[in-house]
Amino acid sequence: MIKTVKSRALLLIACGLLPGIVLAGPMALTTVPALAQTIQSAPMRVISVTGQSRESIPTTLTRVELGVQAQGPTAAAVQQDIAQRQSRVVELLRQNNADKLQTTGIRLSPQYNYDNRDRPRITGYTGSNTVSFELPTEQVGTLLDAAIEAGANQINRVSFTAEEDAIATAQSTALAAATGDAQRQADAVLEALGLSAAEVVSIQVNGAQAPVPLPIVQNQARAVSAESDFTTPVEGGEQTVTASVTLQIRY
């Protein structure tokens, strides 16, 4: 009976019909401030949505790694041959304003004859010197042909990328589109349930990923005749920037 009276009195206080009434002893009730605190601690209703976006941009720059490889009877002969030819290649690249020019590898190693397993015999040496550079894609084909004429006989890697400003613009566009995608998803769900969004309470930017340079298959260079009317074709293609944004919206 006491429990029933307590519950009814608590209901009256909560409704404002018994303001200030507090029972002592075994019939003590929860006070109005304590009850308000309980109501305020109720969990906030939020919907969590993740929006995504992909932006494609053309690649306008090409990064190339090429070099000179040689074989000979002595280490000195191999190194001298490589140095002479690679010097001509590097000078050509500088004359054509190749950007980010740097040496990426120098190698010199003996070649062995293993007919006598107890004492392998050195039969000669092989070595290489490679450099990498970056250039607008439309200029690369002609320069590759000229580099081979100058003495290069290896093309180790070719990759394509967009300019930094274009990538940054694409990242901003992708983030904005991902945010709009998240908002549209939230609005569709809430509308279907007869609810409405109140405010965004949390934003998580999962990132706008910069595109990875697009590589082509490793190739061995071929000598090009000086009388050839053909230029090595180089086509860059496109890269994709992706973005993801998560919103928590109170409703």
Phi, psi and omega in degrees: 000319180297319181297321180294317179296319180298317181295319180293318179296319179299320179296320180294319179296316180299326180276357180084011182273340177232064182295135173081357182277124176227124180269139180261173176073210184294346181258017181303137182251162172291133181286162181298315178300320180296321179294319179297321178297323178296319180294319182292334182278004177298142184298142179284138180275117180226153172245135181250125182226148178240124178257148181227156179207151177228129179239126179263135179227147180286144174274131183240351180242146179235131176254129186236140169241118180222168182189190181239133175237141182213157175231151179191173184287332181230158179297320182295319180295318180296314183296321180293318179299313180297316182299316181296313183290319181290330176298319178294321180295313181297319179298320177299316180296320178295319179297333180262017174057040176296132183266154177055042181285127179202154175283131182246351179186139173227126184222139175212124183211150180282154172252137186245151169253120185258024177300320175261103187293333181288323183223086177302143185250132178285125181253350181165191182224152174228144181208168179205158175219123183238147176229159175234154180202168180231142184206152173305138189303323184292345180262349190291316184303312180297320182290325177298315179299318180292324180294323177293320176297328182282346178135351178291140176226015175223133167239104188275324186202141174225128179223157186239144178209162175271165177290154185300319180297320179294321178294316180297318178296318179295324178296316179296317179297318181294321179295317179297318180293323178294322177296316177297323178297318178296318179296319179295320178298315180297315180298319181296317181292313182296320179296321179296333180264004180073027181244171179222149181285143178257302180199158174277123183255345180206139178230125176238115178270108182280353172118150171247102187284126175291145183290146175278134178307137182275117180269162168243167184297141179301141185228151171261132184290149173244147177293140180246131180294142180295335181275358184292138177266002185263148175241138180301120181283136178226118180239130187276320183082208184232158172239158182240129174258128180248149179217151180216132181226132178248129179244141168247120187242127178281141178222000000 
